[in-house]
mmCIF file of C-alpha atoms in Angstrom:
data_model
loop_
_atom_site.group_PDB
_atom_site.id
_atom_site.type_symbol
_atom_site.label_atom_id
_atom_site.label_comp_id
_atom_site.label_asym_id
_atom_site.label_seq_id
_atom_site.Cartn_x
_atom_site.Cartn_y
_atom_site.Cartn_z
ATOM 1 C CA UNK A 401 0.000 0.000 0.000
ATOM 2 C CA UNK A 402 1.520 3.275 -0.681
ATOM 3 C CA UNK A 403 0.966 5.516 1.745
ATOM 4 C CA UNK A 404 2.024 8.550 -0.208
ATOM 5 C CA UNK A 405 -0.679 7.946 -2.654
ATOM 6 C CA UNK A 406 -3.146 10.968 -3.232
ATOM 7 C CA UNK A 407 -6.873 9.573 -1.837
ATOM 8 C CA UNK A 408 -8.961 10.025 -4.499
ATOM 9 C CA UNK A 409 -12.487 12.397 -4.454
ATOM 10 C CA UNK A 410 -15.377 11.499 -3.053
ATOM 11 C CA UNK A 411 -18.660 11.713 -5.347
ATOM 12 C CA UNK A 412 -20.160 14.370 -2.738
ATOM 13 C CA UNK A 413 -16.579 16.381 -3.271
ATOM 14 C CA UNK A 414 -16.754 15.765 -6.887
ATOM 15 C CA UNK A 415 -20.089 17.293 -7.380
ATOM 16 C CA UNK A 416 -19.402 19.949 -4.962
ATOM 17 C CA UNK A 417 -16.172 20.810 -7.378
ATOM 18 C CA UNK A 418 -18.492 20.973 -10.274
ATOM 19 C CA UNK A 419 -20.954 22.881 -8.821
ATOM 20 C CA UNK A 420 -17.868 25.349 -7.368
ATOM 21 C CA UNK A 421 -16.082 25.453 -10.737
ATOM 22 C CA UNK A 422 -18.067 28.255 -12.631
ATOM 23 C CA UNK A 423 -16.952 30.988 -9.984
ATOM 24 C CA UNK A 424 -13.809 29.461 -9.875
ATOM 25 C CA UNK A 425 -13.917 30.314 -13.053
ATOM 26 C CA UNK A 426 -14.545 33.905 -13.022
ATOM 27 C CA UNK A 427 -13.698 35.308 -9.538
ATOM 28 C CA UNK A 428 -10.485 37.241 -10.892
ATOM 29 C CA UNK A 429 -10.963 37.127 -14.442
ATOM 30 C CA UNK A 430 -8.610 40.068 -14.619
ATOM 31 C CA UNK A 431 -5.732 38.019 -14.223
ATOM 32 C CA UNK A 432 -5.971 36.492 -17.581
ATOM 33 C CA UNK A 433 -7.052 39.611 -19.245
ATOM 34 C CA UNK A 434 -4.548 41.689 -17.858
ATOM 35 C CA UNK A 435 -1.888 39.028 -17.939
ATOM 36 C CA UNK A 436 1.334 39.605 -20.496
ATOM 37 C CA UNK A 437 0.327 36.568 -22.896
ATOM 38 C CA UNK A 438 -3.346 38.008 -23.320
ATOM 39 C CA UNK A 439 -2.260 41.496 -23.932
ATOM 40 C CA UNK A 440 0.511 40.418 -26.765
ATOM 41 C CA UNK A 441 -2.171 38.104 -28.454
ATOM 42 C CA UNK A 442 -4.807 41.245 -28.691
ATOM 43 C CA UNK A 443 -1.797 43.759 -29.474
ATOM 44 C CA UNK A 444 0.921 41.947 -31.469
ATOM 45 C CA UNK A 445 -1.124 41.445 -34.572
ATOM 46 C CA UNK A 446 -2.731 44.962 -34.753
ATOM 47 C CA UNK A 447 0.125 47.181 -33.755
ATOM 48 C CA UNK A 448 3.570 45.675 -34.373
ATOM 49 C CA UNK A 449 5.414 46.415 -38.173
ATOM 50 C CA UNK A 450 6.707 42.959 -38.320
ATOM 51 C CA UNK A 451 6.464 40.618 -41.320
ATOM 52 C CA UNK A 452 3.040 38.322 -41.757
ATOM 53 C CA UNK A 453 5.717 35.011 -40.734
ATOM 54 C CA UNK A 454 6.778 36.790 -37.653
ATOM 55 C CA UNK A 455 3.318 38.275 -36.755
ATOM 56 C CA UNK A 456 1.904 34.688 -37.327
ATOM 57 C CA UNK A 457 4.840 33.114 -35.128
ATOM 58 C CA UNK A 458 4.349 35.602 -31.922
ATOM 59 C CA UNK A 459 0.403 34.797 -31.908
ATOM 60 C CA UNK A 460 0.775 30.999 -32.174
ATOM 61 C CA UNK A 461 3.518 31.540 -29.239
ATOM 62 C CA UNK A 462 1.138 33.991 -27.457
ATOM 63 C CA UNK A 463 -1.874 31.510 -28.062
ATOM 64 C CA UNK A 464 0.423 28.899 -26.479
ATOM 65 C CA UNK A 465 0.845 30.770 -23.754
ATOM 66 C CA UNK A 466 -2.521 31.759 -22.991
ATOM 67 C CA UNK A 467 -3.614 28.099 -23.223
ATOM 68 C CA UNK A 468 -0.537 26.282 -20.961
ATOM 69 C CA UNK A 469 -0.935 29.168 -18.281
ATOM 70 C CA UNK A 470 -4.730 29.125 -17.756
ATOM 71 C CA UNK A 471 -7.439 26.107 -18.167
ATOM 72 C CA UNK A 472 -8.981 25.605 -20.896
ATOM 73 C CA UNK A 473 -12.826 26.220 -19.775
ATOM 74 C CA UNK A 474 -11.698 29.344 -18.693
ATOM 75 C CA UNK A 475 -9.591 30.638 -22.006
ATOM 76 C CA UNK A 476 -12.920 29.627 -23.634
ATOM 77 C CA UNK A 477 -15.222 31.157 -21.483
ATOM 78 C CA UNK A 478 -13.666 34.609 -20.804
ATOM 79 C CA UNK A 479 -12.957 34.754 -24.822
ATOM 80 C CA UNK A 480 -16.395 34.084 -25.793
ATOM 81 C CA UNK A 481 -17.809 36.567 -22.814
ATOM 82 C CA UNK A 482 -15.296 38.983 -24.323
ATOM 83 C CA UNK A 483 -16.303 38.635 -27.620
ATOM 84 C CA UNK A 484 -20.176 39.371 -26.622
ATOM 85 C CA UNK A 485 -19.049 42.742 -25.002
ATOM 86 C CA UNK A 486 -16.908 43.690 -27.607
ATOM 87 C CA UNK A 487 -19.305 43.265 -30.291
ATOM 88 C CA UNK A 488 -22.630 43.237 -29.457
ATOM 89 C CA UNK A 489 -22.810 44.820 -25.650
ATOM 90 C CA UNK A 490 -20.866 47.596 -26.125
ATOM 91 C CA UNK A 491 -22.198 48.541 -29.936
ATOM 92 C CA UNK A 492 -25.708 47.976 -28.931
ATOM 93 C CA UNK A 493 -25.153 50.384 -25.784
ATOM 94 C CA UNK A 494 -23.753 52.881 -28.175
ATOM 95 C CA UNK A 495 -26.717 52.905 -30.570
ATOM 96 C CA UNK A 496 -28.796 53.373 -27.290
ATOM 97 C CA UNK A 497 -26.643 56.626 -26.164
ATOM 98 C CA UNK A 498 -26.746 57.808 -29.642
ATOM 99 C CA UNK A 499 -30.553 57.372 -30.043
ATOM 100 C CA UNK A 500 -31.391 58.856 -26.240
ATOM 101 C CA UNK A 501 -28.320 62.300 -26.482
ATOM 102 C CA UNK A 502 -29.956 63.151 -30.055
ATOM 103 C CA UNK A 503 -32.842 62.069 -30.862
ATOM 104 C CA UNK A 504 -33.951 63.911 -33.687
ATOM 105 C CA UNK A 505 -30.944 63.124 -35.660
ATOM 106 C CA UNK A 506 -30.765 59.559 -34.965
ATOM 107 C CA UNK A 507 -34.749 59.792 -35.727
ATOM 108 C CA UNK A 508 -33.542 60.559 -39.187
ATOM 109 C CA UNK A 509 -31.248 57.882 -39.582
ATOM 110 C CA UNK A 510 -34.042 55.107 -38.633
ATOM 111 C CA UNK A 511 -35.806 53.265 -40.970
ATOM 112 C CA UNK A 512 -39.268 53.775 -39.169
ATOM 113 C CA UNK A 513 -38.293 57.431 -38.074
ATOM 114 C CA UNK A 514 -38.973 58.445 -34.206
ATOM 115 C CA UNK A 515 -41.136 54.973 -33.658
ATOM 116 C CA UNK A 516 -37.994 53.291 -33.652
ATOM 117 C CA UNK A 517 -36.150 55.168 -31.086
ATOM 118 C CA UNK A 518 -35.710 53.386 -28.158
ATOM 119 C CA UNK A 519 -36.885 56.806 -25.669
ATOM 120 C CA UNK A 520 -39.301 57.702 -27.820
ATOM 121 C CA UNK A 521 -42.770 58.633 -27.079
ATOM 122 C CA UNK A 522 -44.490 55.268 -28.913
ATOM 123 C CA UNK A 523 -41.829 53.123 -26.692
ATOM 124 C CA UNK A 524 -42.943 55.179 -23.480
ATOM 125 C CA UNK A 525 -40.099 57.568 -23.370
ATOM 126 C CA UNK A 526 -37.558 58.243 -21.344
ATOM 127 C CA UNK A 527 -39.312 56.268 -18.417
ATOM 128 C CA UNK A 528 -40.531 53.619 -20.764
ATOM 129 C CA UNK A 529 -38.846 50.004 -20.719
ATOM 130 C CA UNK A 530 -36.265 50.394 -22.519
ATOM 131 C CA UNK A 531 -33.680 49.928 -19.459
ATOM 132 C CA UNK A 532 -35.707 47.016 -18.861
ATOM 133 C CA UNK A 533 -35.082 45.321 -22.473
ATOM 134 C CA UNK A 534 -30.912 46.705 -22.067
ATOM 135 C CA UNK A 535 -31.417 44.772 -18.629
ATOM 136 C CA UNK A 536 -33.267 41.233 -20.086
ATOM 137 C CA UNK A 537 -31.039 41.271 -23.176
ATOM 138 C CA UNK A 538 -27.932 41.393 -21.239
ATOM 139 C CA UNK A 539 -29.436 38.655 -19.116
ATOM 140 C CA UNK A 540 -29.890 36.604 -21.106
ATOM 141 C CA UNK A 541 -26.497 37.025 -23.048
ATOM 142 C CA UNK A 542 -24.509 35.927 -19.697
ATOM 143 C CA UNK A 543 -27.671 32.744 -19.777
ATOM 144 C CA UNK A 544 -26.141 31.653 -23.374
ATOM 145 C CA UNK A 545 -22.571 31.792 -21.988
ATOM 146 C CA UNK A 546 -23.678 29.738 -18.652
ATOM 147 C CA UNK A 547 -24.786 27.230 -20.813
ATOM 148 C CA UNK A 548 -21.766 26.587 -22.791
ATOM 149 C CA UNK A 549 -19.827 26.612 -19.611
ATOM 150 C CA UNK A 550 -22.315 23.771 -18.813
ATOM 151 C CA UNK A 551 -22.180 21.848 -21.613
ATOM 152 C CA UNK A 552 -18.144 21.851 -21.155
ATOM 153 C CA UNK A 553 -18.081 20.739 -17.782
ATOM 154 C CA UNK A 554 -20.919 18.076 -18.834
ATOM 155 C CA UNK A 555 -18.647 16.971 -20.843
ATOM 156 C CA UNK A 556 -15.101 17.343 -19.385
ATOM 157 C CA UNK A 557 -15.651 16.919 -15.339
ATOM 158 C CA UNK A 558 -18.861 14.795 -15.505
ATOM 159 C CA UNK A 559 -19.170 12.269 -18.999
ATOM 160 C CA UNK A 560 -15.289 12.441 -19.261
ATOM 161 C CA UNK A 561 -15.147 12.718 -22.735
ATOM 162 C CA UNK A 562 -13.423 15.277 -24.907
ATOM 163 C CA UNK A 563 -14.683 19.421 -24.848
ATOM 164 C CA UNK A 564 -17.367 20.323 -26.910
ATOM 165 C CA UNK A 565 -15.098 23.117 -28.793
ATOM 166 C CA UNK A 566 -11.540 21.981 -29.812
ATOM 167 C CA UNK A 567 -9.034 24.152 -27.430
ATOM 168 C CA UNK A 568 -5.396 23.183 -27.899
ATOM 169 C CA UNK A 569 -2.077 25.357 -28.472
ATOM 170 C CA UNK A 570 -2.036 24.688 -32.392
ATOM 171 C CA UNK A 571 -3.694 27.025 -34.602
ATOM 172 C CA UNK A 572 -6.291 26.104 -37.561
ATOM 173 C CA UNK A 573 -5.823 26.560 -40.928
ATOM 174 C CA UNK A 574 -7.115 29.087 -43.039
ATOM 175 C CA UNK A 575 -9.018 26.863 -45.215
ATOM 176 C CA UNK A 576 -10.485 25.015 -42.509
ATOM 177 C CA UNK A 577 -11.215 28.337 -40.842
ATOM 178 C CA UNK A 578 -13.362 29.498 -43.855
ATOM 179 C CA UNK A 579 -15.455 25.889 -44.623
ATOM 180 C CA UNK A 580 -16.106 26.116 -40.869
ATOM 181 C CA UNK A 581 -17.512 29.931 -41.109
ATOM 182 C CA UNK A 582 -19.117 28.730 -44.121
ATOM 183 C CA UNK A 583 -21.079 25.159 -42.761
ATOM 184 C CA UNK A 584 -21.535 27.160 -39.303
ATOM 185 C CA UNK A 585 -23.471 30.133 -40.690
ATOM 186 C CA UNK A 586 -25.529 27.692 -42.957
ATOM 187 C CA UNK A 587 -26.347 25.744 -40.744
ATOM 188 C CA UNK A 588 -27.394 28.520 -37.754
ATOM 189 C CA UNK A 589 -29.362 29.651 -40.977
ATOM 190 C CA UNK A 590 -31.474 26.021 -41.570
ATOM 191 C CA UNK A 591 -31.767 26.108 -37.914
ATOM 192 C CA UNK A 592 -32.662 29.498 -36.911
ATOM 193 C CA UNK A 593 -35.983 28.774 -38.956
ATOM 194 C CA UNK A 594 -37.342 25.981 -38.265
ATOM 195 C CA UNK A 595 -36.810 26.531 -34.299
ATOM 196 C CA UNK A 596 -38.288 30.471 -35.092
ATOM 197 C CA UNK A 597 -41.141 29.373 -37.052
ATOM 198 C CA UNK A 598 -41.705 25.464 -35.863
ATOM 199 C CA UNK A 599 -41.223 26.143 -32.194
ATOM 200 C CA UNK A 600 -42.257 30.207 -31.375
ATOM 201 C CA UNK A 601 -44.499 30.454 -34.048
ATOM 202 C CA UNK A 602 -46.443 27.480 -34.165
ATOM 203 C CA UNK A 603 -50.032 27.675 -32.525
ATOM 204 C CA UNK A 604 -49.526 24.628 -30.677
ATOM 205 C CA UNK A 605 -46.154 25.662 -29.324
ATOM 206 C CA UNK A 606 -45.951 26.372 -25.353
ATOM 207 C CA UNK A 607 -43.034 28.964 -26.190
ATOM 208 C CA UNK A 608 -45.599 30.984 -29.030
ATOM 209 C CA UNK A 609 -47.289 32.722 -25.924
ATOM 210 C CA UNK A 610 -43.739 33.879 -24.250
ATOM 211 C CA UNK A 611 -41.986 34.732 -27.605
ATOM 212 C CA UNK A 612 -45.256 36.396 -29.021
ATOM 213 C CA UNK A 613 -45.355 38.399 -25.579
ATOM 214 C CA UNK A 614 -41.907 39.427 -25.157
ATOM 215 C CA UNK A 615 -40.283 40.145 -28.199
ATOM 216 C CA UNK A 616 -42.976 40.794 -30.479
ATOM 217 C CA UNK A 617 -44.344 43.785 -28.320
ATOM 218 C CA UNK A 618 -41.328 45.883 -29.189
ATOM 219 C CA UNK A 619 -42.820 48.996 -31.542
ATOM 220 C CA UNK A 620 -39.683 48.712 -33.828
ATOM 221 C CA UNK A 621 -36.406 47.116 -33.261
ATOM 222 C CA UNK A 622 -33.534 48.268 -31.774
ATOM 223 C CA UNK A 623 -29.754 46.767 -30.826
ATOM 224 C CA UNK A 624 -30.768 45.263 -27.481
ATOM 225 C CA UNK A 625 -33.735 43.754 -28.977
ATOM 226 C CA UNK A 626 -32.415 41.185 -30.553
ATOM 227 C CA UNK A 627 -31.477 39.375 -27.305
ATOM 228 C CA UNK A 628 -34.502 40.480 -25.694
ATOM 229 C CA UNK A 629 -36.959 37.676 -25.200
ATOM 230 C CA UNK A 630 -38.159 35.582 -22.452
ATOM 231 C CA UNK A 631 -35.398 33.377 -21.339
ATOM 232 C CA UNK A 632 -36.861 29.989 -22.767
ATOM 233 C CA UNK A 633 -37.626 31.506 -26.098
ATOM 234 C CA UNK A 634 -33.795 33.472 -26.490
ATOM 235 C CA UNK A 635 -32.349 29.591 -26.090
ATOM 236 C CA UNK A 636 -34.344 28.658 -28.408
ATOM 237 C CA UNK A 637 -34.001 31.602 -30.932
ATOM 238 C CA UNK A 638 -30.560 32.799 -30.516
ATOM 239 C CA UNK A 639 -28.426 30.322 -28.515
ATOM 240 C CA UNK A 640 -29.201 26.772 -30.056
ATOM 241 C CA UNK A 641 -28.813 28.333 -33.566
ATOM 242 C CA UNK A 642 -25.522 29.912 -32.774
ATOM 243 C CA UNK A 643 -24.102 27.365 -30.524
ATOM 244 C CA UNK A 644 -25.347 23.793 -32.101
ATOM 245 C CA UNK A 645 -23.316 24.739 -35.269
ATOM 246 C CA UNK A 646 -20.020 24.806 -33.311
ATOM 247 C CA UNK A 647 -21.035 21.776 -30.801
ATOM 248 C CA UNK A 648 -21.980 19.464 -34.157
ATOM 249 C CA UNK A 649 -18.675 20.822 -36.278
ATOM 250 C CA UNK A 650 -16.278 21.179 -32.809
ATOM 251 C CA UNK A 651 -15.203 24.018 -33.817
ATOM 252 C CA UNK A 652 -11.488 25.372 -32.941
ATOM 253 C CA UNK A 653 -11.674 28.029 -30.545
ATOM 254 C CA UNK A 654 -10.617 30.608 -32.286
ATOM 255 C CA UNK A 655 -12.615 29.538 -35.034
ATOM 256 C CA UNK A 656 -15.647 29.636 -32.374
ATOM 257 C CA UNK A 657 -14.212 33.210 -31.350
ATOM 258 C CA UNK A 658 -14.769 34.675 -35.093
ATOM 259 C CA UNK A 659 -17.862 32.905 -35.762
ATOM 260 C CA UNK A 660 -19.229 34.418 -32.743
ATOM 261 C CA UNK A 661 -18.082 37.606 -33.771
ATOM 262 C CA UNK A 662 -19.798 37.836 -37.220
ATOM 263 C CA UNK A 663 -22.958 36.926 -35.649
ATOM 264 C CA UNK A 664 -23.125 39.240 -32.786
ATOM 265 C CA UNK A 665 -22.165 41.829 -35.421
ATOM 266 C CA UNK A 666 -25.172 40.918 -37.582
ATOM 267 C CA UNK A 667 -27.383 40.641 -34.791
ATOM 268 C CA UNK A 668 -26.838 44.228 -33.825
ATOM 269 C CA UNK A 669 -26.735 46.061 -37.123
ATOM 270 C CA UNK A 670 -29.751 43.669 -38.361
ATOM 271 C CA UNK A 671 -31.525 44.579 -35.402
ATOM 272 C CA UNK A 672 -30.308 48.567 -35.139
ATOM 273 C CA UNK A 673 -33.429 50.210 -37.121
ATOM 274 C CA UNK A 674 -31.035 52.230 -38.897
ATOM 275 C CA UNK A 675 -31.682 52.916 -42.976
ATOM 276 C CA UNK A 676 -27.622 53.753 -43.298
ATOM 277 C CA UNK A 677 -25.357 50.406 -42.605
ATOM 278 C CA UNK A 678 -21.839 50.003 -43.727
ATOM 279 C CA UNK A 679 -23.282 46.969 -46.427
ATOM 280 C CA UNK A 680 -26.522 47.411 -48.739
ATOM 281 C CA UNK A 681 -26.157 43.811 -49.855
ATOM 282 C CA UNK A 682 -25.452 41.532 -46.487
ATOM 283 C CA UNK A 683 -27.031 44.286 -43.835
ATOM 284 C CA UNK A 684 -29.758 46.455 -45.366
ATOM 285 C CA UNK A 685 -31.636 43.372 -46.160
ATOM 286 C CA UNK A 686 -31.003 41.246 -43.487
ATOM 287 C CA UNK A 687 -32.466 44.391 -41.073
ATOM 288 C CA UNK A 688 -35.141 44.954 -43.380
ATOM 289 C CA UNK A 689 -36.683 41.329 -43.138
ATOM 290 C CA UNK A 690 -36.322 41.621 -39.731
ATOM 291 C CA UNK A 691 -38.130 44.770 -39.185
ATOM 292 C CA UNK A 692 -40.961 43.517 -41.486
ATOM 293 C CA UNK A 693 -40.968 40.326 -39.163
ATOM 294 C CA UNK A 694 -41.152 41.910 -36.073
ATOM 295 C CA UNK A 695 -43.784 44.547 -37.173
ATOM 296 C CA UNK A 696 -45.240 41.610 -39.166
ATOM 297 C CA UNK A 697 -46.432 39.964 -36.405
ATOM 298 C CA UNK A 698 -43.924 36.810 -37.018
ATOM 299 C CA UNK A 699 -45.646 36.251 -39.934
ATOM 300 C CA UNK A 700 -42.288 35.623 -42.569
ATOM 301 C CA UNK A 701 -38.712 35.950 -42.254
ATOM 302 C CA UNK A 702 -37.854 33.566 -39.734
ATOM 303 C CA UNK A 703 -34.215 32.689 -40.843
ATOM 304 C CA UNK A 704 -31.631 35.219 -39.871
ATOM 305 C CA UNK A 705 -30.127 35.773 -43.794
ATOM 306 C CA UNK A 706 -33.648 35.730 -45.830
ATOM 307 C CA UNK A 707 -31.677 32.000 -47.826
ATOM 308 C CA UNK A 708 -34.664 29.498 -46.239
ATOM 309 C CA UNK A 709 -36.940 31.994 -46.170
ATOM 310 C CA UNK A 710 -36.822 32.301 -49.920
ATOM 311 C CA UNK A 711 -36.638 28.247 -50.657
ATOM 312 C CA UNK A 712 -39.034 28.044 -48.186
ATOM 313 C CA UNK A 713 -41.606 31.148 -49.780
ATOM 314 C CA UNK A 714 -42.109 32.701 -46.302
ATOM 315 C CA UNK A 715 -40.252 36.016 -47.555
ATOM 316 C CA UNK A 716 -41.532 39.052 -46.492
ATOM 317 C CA UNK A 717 -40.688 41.986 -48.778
ATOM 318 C CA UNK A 718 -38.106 41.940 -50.816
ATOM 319 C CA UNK A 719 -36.226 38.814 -50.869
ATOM 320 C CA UNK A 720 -32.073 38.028 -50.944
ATOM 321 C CA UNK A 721 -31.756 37.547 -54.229
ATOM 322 C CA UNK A 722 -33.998 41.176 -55.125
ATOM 323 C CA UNK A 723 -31.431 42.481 -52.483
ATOM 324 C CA UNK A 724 -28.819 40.967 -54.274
ATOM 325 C CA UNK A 725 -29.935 42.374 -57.818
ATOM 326 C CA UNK A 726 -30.667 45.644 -56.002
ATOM 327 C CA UNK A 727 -26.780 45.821 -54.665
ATOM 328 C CA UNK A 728 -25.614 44.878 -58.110
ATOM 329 C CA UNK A 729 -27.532 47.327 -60.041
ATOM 330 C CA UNK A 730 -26.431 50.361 -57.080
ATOM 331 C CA UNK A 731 -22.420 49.454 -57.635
ATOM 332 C CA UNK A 732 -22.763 49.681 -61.098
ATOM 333 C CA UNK A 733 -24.642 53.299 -61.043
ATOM 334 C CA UNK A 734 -21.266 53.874 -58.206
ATOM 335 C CA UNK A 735 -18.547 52.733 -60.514
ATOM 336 C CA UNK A 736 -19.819 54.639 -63.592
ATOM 337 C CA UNK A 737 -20.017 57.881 -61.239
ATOM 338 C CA UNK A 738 -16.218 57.401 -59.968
ATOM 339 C CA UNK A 739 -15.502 56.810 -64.012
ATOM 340 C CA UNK A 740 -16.952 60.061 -64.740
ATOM 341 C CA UNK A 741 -15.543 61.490 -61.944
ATOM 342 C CA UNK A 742 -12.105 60.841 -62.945
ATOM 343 C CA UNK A 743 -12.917 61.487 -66.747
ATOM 344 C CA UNK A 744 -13.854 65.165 -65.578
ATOM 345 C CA UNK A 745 -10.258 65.103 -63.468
ATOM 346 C CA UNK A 746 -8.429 64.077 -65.955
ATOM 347 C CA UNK A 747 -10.080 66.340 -68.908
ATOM 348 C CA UNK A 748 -9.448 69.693 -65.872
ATOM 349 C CA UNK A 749 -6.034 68.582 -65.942
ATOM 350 C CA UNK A 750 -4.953 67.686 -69.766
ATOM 351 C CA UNK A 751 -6.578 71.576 -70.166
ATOM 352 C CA UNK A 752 -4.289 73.555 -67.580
#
């Protein structure tokens, strides 16, 4: 018998680890944020003058880094927290400031004018709910990542199989980063309607009532209203769409980490009631459909980029491929302004 030989847990002290874990997790997440290897993988890249080889070596040894000096659940889960805040929380608190310091401009940037602004009168004004939906949506943004920490320490600390995302010091491949983007986003689009329309807009659906009650009593949308929804409904609508993809593909983190980025960047520029967004084509439709399907009453538009919709017939509006015509015909009228442009340059010049 070795007497030296570490006893091992209990299944009381087991379950009380697991149960522990998630604020072990996050009581002093400033010391990976702050720490050297964190800062050097956010800053190398964007700020240094080196060559692409040498920028490419210091973030696979800064990626290293970050992964061998903190666990794995934790890389993941402060990373995708991060990348929530940094591209949906903060932008969609932004359009709010914007809309509430000056309203009459902003008013002119929405699609649906003042009805659209957030503290305006036909939301209930500045006293109206609005710090109620900023409240629910962020809510239920920190629900979506206590899941995933879930489902990793399902599968890590209870099942003892492998992580539900792929985390490990080597870095994907290009290639394998785009058909991953690619499959993801296709898929989140196949399954973003048939949970929207099977499951929160079916008459027979328990979740119709709490969707149809929450969400769809929003005037016009705004940023924060695309997370806003009763709990049970946003898992359905927003989480299983976005996170299924990655759990059924096992992603690569950082693969994870972009995906996640795209989409919380469409979900608060689709959802921003603003007529002027930096793409026509990919944007201005996707926010259009889902204006017309929140004002709509649910009634079309129940994928988040208007593809299914159209297969399916349940467009509302213009479709993606009118957008897509649309986009086509407006860079053409652009192109043959810049060509007269600089036909009238070059004409001023040849003359003096």
């Amino acid at each position: 018998m070795n007497l030296f030989q570490r006893a091992q847990p209990s299944l009381l002290e087991r379950a009380w680890l697991t149960v522990r874990y998630p604020y072990d997790i996050v009581r002093n997440p400033l010391d990976a944020l702050l720490s050297v290897p964190a800062l050097s993988f956010l800053l190398i890249p964007t700020f240094s003058s080196y060559s692409t080889s040498l920028n490419l070596l210091f973030f696979y040894l800064t990626w290293s880094t970050l992964i061998l000096s903190n666990s794995p659940l934790k890389v993941e889960i402060l990373g995708t927290l991060g990348i929530r805040v940094l591209f949906y929380l903060l932008p969609a608190l932004g359009f709010l400031a914007f809309d509430g310091a000056t309203p009459n401009l902003a008013a002119k940037l929405k699609e649906h004018g003042e009805i659209a602004l957030p503290m305006g009168e036909e939301q209930g004004g500045r006293k109206g709910r609005w710090w109620k939906i900023a409240l629910v949506s962020t809510g239920n943004v920190f629900l979506g990542v206590a899941i995933q920490s879930s489902v990793e320490l399902l599968f890590t600390r209870i099942l003892h199989i492998r992580s539900a995302l792929r985390i490990s010091t080597s870095l994907p491949m290009p290639w394998g980063i785009a058909i991953d983007l690619i499959r993801g986003l296709f898929l989140r689009e196949i399954l973003s309607f048939a949970l929207h329309r099977y499951v929160l807009h079916h008459p027979d659906s328990p979740l119709t009532v709490y969707h149809i009650n929450w969400q769809h009593t929003i005037p016009a949308p705004y940023a924060f209203v695309s997370h806003y929804d009763h709990p049970l409904a946003y898992i359905v609508h927003v989480f299983l769409p976005t996170y299924l993809p990655a759990l059924l593909f096992r992603f690569h983190l950082l693969t994870y980490h972009m995906y996640l980025a795209i989409v919380s960047l469409e979900e608060t520029f689709a959802y921003s009631g603003y007529n002027v967004l930096p793409s026509g084509l990919i944007l201005g439709g996707i926010a259009r459909r889902q204006e017309r399907h929140l004002m709509g009453q649910g009634k079309g538009n129940y994928s988040c980029l208007g593809i299914v919709d159209f297969v399916a017939g349940t467009t509302l509006g213009e479709d993606v491929v009118e957008n897509i015509r649309e986009e086509g015909e407006n860079n053409n009228v652009r192109e043959r302004v810049k060509g007269r442009a600089k036909g009238r340059k070059s004409k001023t010049r040849s003359r003096s």
